[in-house]
Short mmCIF file of N, CA and C in Angstrom, two decimals:
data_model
loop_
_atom_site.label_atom_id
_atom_site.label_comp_id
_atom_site.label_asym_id
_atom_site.label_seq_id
_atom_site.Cartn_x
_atom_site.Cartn_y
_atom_site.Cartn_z
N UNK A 99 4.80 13.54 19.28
CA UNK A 99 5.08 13.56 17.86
C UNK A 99 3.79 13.23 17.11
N UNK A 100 3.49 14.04 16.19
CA UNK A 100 2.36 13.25 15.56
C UNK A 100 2.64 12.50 14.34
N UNK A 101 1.56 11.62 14.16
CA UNK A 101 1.65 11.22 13.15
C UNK A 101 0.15 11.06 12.01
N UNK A 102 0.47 11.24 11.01
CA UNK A 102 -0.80 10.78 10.26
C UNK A 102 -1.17 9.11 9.44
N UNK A 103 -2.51 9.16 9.83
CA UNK A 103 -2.42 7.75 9.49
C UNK A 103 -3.33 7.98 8.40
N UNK A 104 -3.01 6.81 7.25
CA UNK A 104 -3.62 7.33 5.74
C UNK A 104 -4.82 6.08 5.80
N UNK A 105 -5.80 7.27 6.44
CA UNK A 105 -6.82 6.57 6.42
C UNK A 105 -8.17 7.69 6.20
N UNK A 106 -9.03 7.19 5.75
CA UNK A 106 -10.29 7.81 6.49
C UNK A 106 -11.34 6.92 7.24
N UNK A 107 -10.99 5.65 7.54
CA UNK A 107 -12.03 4.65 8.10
C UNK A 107 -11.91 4.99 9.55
N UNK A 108 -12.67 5.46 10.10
CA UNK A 108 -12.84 5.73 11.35
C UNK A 108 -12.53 4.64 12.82
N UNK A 109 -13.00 3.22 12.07
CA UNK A 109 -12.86 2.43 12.77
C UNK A 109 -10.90 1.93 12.75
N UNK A 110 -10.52 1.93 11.43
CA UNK A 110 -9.10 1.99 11.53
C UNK A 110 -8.07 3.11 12.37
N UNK A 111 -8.70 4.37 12.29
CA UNK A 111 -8.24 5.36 13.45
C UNK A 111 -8.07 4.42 14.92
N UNK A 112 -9.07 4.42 15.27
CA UNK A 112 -10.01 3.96 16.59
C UNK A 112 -8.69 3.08 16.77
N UNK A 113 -8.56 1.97 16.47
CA UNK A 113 -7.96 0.65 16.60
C UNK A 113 -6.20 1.19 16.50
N UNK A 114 -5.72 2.20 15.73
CA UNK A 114 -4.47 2.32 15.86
C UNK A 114 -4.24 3.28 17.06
N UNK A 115 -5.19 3.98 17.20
CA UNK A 115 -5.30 5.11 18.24
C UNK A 115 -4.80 4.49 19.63
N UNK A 116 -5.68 2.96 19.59
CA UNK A 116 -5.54 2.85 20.92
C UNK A 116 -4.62 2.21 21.41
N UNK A 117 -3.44 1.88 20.46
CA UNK A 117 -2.46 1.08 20.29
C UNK A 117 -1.25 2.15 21.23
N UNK A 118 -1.28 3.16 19.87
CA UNK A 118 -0.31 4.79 19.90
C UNK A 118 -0.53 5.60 20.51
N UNK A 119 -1.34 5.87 21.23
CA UNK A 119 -1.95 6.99 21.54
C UNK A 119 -0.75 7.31 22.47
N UNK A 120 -0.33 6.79 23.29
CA UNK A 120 1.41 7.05 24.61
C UNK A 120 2.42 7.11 23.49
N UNK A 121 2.27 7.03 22.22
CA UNK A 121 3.32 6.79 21.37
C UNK A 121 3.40 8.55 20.46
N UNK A 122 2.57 8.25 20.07
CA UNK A 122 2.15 9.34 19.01
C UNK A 122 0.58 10.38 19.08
N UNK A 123 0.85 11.34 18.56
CA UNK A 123 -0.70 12.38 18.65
C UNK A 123 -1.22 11.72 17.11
N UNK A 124 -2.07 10.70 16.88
CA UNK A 124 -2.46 9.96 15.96
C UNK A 124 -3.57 11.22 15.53
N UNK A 125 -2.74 11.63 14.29
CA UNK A 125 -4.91 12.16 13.28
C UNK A 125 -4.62 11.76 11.64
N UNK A 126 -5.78 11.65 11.52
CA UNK A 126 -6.76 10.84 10.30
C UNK A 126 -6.40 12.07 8.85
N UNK A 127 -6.55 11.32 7.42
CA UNK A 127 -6.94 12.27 6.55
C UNK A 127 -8.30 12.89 7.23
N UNK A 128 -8.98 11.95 7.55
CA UNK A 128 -10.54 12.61 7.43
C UNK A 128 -10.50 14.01 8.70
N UNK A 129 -9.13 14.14 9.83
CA UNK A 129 -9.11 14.96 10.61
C UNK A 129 -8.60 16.18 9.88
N UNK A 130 -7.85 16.00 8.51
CA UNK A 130 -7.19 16.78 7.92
C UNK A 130 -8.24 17.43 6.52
N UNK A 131 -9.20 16.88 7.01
CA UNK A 131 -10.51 16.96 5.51
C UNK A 131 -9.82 16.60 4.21
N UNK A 132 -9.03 15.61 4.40
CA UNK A 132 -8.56 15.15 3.00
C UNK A 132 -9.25 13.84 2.52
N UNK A 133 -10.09 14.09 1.50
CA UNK A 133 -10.80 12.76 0.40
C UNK A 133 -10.56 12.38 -0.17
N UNK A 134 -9.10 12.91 -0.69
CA UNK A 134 -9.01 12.53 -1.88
C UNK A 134 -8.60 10.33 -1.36
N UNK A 135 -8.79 9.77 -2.76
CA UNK A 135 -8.68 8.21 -2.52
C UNK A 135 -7.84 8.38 -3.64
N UNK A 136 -6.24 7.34 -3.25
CA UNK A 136 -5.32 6.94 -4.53
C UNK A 136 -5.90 5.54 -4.64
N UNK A 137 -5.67 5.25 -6.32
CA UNK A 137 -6.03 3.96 -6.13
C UNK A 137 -4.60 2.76 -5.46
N UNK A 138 -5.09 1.65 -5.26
CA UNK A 138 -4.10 1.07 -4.79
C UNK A 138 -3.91 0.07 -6.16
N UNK A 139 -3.03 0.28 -6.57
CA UNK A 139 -2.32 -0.67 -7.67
C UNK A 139 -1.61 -1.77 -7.42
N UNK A 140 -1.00 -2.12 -5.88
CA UNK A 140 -0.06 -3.18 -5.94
C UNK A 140 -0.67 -4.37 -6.29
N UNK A 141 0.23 -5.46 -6.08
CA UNK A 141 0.19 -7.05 -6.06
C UNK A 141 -0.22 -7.15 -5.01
N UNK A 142 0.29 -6.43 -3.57
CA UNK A 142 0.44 -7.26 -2.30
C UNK A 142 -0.17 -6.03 -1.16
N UNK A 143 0.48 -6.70 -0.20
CA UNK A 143 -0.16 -5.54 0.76
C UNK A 143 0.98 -4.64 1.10
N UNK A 144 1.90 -4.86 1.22
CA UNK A 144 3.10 -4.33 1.22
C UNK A 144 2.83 -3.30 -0.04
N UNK A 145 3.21 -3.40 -0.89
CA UNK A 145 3.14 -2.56 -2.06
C UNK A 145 2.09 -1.65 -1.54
N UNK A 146 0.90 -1.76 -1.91
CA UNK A 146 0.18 -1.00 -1.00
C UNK A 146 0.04 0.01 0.08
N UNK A 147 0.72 -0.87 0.83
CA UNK A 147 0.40 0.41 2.26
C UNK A 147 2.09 1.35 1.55
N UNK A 148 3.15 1.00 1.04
CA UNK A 148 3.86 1.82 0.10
C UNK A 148 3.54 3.04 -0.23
N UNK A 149 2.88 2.70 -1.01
CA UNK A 149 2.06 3.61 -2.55
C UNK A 149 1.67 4.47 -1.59
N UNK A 150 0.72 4.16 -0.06
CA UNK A 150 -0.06 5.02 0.41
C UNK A 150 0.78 5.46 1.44
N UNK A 151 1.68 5.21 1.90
CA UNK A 151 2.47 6.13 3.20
C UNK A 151 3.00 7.01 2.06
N UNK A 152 3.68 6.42 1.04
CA UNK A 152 4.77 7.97 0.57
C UNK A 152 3.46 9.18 -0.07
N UNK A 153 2.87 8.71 -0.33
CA UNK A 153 1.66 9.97 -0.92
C UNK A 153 1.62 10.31 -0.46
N UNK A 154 0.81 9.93 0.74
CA UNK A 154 0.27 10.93 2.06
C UNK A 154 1.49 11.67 2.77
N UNK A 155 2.58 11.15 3.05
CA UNK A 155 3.51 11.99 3.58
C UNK A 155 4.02 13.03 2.87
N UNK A 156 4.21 12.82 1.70
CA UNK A 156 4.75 13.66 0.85
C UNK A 156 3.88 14.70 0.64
N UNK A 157 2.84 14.73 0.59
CA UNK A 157 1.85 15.70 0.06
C UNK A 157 1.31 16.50 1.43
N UNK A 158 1.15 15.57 2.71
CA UNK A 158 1.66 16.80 4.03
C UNK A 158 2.63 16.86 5.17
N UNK A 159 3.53 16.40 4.34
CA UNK A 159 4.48 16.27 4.91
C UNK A 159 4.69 16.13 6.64
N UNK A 160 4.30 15.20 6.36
CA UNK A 160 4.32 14.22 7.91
C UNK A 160 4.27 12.84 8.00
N UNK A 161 5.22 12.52 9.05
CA UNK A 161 5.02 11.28 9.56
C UNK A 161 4.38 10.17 9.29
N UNK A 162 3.86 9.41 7.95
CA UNK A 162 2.66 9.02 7.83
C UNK A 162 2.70 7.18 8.06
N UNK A 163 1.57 6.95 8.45
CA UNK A 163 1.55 5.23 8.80
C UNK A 163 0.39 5.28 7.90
N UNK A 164 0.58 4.27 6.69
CA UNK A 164 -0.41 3.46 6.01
C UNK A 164 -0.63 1.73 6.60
N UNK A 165 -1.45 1.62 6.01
CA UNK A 165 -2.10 -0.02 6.09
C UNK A 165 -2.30 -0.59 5.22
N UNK A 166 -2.37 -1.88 5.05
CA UNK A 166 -2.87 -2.05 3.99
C UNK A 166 -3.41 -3.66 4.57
N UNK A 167 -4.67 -4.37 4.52
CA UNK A 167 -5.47 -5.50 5.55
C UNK A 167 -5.80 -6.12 4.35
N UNK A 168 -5.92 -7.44 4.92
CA UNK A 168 -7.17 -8.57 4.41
C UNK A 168 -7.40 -9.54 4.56
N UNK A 169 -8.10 -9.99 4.36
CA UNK A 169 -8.97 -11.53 4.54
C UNK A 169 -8.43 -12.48 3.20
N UNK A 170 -7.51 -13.12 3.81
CA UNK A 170 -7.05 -14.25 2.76
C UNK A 170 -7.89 -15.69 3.32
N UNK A 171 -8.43 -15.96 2.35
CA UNK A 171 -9.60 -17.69 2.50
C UNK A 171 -8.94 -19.18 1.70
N UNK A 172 -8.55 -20.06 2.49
CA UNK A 172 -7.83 -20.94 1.77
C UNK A 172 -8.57 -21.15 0.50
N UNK A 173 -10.03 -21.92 0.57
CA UNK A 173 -11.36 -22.22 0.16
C UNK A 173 -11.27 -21.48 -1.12
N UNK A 174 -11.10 -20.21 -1.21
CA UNK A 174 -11.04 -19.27 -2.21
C UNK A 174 -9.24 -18.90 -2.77
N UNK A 175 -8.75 -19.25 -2.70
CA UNK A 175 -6.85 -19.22 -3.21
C UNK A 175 -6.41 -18.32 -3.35
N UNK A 176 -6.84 -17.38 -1.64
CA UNK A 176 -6.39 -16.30 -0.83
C UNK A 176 -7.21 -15.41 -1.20
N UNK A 177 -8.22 -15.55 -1.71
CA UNK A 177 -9.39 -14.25 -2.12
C UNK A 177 -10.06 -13.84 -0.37
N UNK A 178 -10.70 -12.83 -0.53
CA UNK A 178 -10.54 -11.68 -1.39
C UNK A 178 -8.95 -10.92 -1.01
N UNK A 179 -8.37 -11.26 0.14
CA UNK A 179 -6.81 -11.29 -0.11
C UNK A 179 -6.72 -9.01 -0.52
N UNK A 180 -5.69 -8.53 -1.44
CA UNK A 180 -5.57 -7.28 -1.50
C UNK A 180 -6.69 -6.87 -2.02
N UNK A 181 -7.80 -7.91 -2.55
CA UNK A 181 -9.02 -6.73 -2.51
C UNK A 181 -10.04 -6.82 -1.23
N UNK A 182 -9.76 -6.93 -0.85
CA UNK A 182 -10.99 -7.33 0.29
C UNK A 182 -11.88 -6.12 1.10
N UNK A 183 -11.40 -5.16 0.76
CA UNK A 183 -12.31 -3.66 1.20
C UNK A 183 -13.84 -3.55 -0.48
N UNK A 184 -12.73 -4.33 -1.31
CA UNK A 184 -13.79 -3.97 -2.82
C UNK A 184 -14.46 -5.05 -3.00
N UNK A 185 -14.31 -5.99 -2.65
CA UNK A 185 -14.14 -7.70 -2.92
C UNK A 185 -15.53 -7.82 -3.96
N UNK A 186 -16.94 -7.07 -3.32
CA UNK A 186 -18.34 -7.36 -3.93
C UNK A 186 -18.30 -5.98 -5.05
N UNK A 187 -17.82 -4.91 -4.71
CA UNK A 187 -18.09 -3.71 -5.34
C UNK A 187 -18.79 -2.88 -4.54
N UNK A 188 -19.11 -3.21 -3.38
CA UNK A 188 -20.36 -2.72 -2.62
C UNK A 188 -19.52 -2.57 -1.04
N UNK A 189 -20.57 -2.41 -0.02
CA UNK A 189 -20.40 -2.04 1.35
C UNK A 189 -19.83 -3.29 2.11
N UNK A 190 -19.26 -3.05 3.14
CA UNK A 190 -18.27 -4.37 4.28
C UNK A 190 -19.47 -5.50 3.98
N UNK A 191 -20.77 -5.13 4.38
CA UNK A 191 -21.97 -6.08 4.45
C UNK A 191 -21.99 -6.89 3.22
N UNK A 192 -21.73 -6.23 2.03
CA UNK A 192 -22.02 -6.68 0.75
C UNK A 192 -20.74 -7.59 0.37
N UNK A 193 -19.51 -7.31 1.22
CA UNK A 193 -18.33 -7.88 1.01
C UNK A 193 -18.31 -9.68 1.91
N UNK A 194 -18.60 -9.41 3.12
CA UNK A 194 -19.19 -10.53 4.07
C UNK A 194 -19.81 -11.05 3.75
N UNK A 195 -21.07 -11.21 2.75
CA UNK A 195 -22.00 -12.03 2.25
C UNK A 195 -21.67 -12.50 0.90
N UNK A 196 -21.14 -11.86 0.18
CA UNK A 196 -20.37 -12.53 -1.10
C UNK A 196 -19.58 -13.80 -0.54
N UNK A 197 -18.57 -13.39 0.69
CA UNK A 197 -17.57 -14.25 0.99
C UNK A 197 -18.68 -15.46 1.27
N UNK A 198 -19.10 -15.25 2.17
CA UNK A 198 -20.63 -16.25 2.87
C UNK A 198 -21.18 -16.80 1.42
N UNK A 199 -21.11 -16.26 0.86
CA UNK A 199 -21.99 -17.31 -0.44
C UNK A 199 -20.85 -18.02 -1.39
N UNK A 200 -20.08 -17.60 -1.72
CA UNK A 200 -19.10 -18.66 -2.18
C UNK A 200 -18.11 -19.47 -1.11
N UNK A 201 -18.43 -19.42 0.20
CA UNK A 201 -18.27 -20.40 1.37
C UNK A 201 -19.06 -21.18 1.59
N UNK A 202 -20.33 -21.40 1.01
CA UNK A 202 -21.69 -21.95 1.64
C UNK A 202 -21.45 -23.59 1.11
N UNK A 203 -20.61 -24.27 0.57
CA UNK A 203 -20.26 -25.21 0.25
C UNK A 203 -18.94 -25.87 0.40
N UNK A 204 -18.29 -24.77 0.93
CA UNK A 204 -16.66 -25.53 1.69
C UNK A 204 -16.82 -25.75 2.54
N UNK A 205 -15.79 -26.91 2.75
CA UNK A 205 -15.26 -27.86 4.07
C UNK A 205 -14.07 -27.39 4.66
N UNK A 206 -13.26 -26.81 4.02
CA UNK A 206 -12.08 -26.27 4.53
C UNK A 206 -12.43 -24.65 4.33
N UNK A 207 -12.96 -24.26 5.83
CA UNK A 207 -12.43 -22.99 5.72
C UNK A 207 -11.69 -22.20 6.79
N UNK A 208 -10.71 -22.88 6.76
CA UNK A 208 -9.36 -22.08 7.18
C UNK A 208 -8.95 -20.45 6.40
N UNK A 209 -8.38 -19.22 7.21
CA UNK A 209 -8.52 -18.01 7.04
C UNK A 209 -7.12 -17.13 7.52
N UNK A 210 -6.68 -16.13 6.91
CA UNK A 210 -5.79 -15.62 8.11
C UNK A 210 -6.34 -14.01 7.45
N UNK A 211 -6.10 -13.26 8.57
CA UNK A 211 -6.20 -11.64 8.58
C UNK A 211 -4.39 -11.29 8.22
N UNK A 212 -4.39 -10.67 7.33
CA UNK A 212 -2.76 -9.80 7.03
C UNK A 212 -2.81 -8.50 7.37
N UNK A 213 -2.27 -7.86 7.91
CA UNK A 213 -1.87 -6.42 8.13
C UNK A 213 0.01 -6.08 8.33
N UNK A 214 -0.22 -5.40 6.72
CA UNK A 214 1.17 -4.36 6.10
C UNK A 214 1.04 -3.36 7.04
N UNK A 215 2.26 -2.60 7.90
CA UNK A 215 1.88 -0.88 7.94
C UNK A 215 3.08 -0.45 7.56
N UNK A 216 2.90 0.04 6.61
CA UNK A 216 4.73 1.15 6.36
C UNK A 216 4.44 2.85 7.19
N UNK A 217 5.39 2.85 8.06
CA UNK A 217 6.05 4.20 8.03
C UNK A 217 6.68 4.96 7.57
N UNK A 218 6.15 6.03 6.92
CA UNK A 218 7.00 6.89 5.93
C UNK A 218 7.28 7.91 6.62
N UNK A 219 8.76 8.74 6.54
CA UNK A 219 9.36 9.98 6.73
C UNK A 219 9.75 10.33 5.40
N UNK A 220 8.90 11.85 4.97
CA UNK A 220 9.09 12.37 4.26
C UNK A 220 10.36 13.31 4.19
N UNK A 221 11.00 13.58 5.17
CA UNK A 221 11.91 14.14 5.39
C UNK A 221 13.33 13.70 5.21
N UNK A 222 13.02 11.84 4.98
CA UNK A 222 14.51 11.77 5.18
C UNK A 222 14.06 10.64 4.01
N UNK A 223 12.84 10.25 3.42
CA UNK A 223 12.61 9.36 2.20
C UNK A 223 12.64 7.92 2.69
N UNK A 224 12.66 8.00 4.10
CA UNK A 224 12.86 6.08 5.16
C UNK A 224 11.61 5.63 4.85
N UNK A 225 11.63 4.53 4.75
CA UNK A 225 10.05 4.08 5.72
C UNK A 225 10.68 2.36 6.10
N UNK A 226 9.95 2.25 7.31
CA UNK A 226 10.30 1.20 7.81
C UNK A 226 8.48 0.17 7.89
N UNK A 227 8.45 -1.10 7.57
CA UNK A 227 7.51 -1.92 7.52
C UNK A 227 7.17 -2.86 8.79
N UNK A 228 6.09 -3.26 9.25
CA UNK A 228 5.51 -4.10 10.27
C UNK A 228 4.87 -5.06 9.56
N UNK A 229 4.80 -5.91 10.26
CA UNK A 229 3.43 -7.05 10.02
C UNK A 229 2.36 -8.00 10.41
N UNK A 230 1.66 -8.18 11.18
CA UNK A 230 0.83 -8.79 11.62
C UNK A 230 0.27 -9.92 11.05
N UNK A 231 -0.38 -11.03 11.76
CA UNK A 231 -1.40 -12.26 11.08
C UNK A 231 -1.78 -13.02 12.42
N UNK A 232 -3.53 -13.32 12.08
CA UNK A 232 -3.92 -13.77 12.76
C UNK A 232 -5.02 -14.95 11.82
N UNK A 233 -4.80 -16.17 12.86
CA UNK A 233 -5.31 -17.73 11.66
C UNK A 233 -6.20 -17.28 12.76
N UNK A 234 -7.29 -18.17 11.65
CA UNK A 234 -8.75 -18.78 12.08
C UNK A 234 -9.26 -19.31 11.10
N UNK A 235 -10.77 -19.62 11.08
CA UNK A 235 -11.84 -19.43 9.88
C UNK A 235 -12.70 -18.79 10.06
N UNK A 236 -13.63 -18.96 8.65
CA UNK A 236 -14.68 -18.78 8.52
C UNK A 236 -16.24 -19.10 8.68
N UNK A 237 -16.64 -18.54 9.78
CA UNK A 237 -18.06 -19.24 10.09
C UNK A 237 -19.30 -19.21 8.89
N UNK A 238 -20.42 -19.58 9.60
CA UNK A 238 -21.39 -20.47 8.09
C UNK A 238 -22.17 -18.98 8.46
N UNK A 239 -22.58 -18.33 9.30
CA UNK A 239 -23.56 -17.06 9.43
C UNK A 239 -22.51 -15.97 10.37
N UNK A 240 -22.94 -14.54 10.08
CA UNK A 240 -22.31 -13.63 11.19
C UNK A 240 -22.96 -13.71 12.64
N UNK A 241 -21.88 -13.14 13.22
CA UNK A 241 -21.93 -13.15 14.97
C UNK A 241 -21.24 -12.15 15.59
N UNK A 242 -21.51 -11.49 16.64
CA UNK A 242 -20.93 -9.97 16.94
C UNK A 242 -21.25 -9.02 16.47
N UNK A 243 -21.22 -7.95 17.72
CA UNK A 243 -21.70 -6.68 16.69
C UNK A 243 -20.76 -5.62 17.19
N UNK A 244 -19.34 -5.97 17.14
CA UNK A 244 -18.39 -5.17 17.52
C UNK A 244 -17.43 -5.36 16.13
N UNK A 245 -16.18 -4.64 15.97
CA UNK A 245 -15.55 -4.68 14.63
C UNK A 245 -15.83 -4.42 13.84
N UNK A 246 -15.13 -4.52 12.74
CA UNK A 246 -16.00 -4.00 10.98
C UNK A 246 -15.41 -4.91 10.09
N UNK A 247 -15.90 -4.47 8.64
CA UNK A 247 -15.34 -5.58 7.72
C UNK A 247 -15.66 -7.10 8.41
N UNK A 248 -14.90 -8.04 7.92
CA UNK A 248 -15.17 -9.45 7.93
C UNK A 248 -15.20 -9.87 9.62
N UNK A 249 -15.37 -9.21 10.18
CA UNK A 249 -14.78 -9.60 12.11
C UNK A 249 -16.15 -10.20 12.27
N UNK A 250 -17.51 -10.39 11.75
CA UNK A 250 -18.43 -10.71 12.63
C UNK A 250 -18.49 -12.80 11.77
N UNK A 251 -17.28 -12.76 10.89
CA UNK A 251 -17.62 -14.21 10.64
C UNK A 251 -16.08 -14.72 10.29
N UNK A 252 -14.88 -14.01 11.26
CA UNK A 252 -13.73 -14.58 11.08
C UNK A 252 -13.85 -14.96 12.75
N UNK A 253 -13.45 -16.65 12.64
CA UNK A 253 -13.89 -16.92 14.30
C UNK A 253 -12.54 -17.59 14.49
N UNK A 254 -11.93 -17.11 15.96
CA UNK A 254 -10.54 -17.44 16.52
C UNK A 254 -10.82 -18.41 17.22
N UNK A 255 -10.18 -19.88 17.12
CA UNK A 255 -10.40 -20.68 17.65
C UNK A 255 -9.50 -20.56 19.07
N UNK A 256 -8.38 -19.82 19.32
CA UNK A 256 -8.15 -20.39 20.69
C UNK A 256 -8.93 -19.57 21.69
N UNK A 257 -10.13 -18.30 21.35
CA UNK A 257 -11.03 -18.06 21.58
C UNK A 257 -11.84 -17.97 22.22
N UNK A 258 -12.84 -18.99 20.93
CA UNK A 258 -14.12 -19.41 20.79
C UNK A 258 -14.79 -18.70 20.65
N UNK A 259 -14.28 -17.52 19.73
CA UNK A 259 -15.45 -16.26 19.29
C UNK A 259 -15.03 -15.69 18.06
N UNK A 260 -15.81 -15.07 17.32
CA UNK A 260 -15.64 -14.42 16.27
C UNK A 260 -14.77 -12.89 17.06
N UNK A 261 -14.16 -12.08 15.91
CA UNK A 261 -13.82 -10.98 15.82
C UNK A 261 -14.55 -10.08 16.47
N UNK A 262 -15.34 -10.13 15.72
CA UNK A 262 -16.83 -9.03 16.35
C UNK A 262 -17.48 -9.30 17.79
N UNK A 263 -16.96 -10.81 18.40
CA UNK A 263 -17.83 -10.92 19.43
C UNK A 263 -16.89 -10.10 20.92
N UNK A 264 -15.56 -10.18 20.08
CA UNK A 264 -14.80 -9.47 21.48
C UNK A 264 -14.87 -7.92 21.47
N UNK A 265 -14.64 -7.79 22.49
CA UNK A 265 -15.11 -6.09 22.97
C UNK A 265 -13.63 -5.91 22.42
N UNK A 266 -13.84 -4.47 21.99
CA UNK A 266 -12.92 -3.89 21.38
C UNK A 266 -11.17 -3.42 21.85
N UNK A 267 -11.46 -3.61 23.41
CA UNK A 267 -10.47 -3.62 24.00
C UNK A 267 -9.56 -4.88 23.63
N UNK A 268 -10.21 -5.72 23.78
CA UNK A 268 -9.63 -7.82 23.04
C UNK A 268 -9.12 -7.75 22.36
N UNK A 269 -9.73 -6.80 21.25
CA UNK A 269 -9.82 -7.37 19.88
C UNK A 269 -8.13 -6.28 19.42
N UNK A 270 -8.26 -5.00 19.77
CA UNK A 270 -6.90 -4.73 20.08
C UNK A 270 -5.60 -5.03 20.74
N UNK A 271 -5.50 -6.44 21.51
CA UNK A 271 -4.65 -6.67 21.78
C UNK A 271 -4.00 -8.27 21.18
N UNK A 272 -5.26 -8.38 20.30
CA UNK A 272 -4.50 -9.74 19.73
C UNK A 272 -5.13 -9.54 17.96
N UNK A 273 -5.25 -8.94 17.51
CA UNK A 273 -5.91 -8.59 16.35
C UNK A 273 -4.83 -8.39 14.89
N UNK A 274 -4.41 -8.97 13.48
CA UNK A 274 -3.19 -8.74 13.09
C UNK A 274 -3.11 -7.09 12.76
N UNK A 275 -3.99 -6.36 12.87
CA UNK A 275 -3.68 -4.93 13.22
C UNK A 275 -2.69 -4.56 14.43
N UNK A 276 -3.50 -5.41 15.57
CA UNK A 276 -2.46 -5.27 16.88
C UNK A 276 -0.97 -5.40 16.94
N UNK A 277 -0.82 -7.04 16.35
CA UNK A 277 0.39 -7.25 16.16
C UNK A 277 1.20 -6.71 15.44
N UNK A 278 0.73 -5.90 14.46
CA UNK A 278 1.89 -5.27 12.95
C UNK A 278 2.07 -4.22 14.43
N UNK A 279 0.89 -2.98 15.41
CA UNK A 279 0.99 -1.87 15.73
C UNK A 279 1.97 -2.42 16.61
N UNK A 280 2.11 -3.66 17.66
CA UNK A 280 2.94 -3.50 18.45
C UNK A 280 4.10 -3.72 18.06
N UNK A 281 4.86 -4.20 16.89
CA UNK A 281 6.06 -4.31 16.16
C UNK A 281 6.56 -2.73 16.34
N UNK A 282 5.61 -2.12 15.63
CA UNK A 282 5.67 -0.96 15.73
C UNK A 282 5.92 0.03 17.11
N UNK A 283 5.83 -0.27 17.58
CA UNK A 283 5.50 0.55 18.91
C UNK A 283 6.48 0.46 20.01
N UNK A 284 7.38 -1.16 19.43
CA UNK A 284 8.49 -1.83 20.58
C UNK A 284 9.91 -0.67 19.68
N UNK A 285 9.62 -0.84 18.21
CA UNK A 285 10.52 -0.27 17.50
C UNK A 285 10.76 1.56 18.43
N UNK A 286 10.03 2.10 18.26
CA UNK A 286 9.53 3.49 18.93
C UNK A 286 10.67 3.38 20.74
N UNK A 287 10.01 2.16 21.33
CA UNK A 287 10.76 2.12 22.88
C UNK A 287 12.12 2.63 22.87
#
């Protein structure tokens, strides 16, 4: 069965791919050459990955799994939280070092990763929701050069490594991407 996932981040493919792949024939907008970007308007992440499963399904009518992630920071009162892809205005790098500079003076930095995924069927107007979370904090410099976005300075303490430092195989099986996909995936059994 395929499904489309409303994405074009390559590395978000990658990571659901390797979840689904026995599940589903997983392809990308970007496999479908679709650019277009909706904006995301919600409050939450839920709302969010919403907005973006029924678009995308509706418009090719398929199967579609949205996401919707982020980096909630106690320190900061859940920032950057549903913006956290925009958080600086700029690139993941530019987003990680903003966080890093208004961290450079907390004591508490406790963290959790959120991941929404709604499944939409355009066919029958369903969609059913997952969810994932994974605690940690935030380290004082990056580390790893595996992951994207915030993984090279969100560090798992039962661990003892950042995001980025586990090989990608790891990082898919305990990651709150992982956990929303395997909700997902037991649902499917």
């Amino acid at each position: 069965m395929k499904l489309l996932v409303a994405t074009q981040n390559k590395h978000k493919k990658q990571e659901i791919e390797a979840v689904l792949k026995k599940t589903f024939e997983v392809v990308s907008l970007a496999d479908l050459s679709d650019d277009e970007v909706i904006d995301e308007t919600g409050d939450t992440f839920f709302e969010n990955a919403l907005l973006k499963a029924k678009h995308y399904a509706k418009k090719h009518n398929m199967l579609t799994l949205a996401d919707d992630s982020g980096l909630s920071i106690d320190y900061l009162n859940g920032a950057p939280g549903i913006y956290s892809a925009r958080y600086s205005g700029g690139s993941d790098l530019d987003n990680l070092n903003l966080v890093l500079k208004e961290m450079a003076h907390a004591t508490n930095r406790d963290a959790h990763f959120t991941c929404v995924l709604v499944l939409y069927d355009p066919r029958t107007n369903v969609y059913q929701t997952y969810q994932g979370k994974i605690y940690g904090w935030i380290t004082h410099t990056a580390q790893g050069n595996h992951g994207f976005g915030y993984d090279p300075i969100f560090y798992v303490p039962e661990l003892k490594q950042t995001l980025a430092e586990l090989s990608p195989t790891h990082k898919n099986q305990i990651s709150h991407r992982a956990i929303a996909l395997q909700a997902l995936k037991e649902a499917f059994r």
